[in-house]
PDB file of C-alpha atoms in Angstrom:
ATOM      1  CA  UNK A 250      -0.370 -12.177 -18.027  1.00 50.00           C
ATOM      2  CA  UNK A 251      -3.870 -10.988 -17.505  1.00 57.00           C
ATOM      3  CA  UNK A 252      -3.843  -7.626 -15.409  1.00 59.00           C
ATOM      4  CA  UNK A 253      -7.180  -7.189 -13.652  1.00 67.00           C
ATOM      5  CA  UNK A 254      -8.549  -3.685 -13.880  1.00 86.00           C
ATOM      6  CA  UNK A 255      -9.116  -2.535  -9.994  1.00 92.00           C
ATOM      7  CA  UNK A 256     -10.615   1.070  -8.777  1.00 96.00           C
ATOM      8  CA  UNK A 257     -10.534   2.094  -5.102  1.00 98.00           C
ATOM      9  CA  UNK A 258     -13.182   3.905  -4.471  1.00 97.00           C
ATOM     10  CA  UNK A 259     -12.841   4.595  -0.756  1.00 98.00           C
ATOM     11  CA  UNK A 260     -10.463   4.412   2.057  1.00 97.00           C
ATOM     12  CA  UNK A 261     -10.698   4.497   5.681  1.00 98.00           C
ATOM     13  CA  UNK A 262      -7.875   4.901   8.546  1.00 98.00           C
ATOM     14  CA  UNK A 263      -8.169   1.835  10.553  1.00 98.00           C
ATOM     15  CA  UNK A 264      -5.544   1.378  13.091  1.00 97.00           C
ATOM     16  CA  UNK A 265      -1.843   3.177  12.764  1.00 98.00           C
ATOM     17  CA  UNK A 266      -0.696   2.007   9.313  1.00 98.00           C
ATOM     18  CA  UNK A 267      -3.834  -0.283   8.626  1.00 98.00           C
ATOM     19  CA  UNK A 268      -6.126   0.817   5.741  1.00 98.00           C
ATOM     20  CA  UNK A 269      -9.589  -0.494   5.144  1.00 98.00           C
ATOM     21  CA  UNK A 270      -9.727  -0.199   1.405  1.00 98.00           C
ATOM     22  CA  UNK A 271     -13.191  -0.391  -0.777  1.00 98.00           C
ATOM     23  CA  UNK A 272     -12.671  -1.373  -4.519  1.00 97.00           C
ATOM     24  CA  UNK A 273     -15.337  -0.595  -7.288  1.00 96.00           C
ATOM     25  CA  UNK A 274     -17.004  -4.030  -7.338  1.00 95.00           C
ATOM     26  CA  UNK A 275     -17.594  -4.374  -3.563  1.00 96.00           C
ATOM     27  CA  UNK A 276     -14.728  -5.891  -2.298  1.00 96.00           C
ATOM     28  CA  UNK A 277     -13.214  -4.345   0.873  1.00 97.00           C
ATOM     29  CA  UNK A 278      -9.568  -5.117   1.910  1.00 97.00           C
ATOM     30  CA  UNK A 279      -8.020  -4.454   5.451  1.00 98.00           C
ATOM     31  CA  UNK A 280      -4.082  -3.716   4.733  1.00 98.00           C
ATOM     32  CA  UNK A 281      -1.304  -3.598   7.449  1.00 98.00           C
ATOM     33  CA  UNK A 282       1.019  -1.110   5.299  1.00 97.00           C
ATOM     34  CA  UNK A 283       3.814  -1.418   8.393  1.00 96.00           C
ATOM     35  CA  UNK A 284       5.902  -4.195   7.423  1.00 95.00           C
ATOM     36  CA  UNK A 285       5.821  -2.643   3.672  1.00 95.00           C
ATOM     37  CA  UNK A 286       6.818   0.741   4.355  1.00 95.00           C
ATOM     38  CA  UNK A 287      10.608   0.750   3.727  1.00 92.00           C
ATOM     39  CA  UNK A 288      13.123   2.345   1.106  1.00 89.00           C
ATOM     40  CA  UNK A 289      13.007   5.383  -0.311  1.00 88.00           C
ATOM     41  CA  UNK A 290       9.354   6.111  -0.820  1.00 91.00           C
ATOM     42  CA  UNK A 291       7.511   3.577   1.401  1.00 95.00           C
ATOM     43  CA  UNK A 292      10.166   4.573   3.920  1.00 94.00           C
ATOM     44  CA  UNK A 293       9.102   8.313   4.639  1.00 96.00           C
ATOM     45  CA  UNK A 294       5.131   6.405   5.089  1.00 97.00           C
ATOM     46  CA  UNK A 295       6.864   5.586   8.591  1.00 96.00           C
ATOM     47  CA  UNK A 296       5.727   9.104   9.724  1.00 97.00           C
ATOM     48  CA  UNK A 297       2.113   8.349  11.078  1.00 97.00           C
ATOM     49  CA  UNK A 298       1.204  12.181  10.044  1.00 98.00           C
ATOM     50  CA  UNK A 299       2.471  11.432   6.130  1.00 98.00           C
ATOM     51  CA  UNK A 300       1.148   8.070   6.028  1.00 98.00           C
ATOM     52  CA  UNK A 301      -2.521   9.443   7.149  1.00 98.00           C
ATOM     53  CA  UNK A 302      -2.425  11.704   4.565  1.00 98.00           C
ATOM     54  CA  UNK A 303      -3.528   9.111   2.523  1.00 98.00           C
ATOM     55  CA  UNK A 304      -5.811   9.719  -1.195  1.00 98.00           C
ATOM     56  CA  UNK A 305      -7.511   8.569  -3.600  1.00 98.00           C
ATOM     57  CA  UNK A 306      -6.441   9.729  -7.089  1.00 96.00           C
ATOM     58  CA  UNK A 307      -9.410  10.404  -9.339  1.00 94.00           C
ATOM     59  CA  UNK A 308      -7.562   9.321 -12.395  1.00 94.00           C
ATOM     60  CA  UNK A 309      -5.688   6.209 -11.473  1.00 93.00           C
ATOM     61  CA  UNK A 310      -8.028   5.327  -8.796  1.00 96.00           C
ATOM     62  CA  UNK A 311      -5.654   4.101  -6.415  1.00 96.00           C
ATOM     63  CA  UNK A 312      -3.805   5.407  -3.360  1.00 98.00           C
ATOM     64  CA  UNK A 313      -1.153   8.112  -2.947  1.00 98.00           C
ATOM     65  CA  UNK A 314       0.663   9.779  -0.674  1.00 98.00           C
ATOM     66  CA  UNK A 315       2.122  13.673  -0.954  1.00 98.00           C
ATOM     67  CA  UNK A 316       5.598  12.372  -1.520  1.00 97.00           C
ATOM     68  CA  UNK A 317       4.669  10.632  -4.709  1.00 96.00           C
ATOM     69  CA  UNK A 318       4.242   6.767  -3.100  1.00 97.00           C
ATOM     70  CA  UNK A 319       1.230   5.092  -4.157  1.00 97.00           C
ATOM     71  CA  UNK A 320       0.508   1.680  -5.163  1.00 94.00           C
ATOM     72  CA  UNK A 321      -1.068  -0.458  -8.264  1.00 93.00           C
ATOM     73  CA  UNK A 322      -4.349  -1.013  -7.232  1.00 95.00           C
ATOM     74  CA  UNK A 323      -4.238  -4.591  -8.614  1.00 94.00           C
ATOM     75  CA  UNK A 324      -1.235  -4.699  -6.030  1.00 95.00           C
ATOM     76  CA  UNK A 325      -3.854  -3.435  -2.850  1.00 97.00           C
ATOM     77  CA  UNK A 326      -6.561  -5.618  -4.672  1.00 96.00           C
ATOM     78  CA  UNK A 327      -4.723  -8.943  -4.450  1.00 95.00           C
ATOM     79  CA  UNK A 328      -2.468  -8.292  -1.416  1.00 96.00           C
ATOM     80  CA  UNK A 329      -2.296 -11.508  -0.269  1.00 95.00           C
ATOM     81  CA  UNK A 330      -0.918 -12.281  -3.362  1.00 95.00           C
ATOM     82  CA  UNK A 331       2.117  -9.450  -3.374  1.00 94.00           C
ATOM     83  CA  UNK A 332       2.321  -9.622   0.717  1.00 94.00           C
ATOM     84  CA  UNK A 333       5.138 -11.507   1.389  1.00 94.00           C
ATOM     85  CA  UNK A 334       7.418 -10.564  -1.546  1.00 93.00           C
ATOM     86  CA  UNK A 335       6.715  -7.018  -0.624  1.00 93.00           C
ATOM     87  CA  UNK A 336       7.634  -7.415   2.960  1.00 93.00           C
ATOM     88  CA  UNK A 337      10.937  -9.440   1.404  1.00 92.00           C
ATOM     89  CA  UNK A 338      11.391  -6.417  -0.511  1.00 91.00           C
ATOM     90  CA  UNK A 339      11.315  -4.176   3.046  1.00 90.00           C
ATOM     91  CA  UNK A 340      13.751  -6.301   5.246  1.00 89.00           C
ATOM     92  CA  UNK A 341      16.334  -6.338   1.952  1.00 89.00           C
ATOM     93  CA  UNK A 342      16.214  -2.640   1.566  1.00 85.00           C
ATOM     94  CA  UNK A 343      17.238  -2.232   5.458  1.00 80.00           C
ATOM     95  CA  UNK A 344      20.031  -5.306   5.121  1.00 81.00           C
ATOM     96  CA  UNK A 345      21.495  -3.259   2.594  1.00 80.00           C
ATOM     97  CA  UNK A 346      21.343  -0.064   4.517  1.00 77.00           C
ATOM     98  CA  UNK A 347      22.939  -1.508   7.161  1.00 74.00           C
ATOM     99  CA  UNK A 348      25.506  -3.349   4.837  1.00 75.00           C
ATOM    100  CA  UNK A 349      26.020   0.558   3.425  1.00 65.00           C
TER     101      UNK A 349
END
């Protein structure tokens, strides 16, 4: 499988949880993170204050988070793509935290 080489090159605070993010060639994304942000790294992202604390790394040229969360910026690219299984992802984590 072909794995398209992405760089975010900026980021801008939209709405609680919603990113506007820019990518190297132009193309601008607006990502609801909310329904993604469960387990045990996307789940600490439910603290507005974390979650807007929001980077850029220079060297991976995605984003990241002080508690080590970040994403594959082919991921943030093609969300439409990865939406839905991520957000399957979130609602299994909780069943099993409830099922725990």
């Amino acid at each position: 499988m072909n794995h398209a080489i992405c760089r975010v090159i900026g980021l801008e605070i939209v709405r609680p949880y919603t990113l506007r993010v820019k990518f190297d060639d132009g193309t601008e994304r607006e990502i609801n993170f909310q329904p993604v942000l469960a387990g045990e790294i996307y789940g600490a992202l439910q603290d507005e204050t974390l979650f807007n604390q929001v980077a850029i790394d220079p060297e991976v040229h995605t984003l990241v988070w002080p508690n080590g969360a970040d994403f594959d910026p082919e991921t943030l690219y093609n969300w439409t793509k990865y939406e839905d299984a991520l957000k399957n992802m979130a609602r299994q984590w909780a069943i099993d935290q409830v099922k725990a």
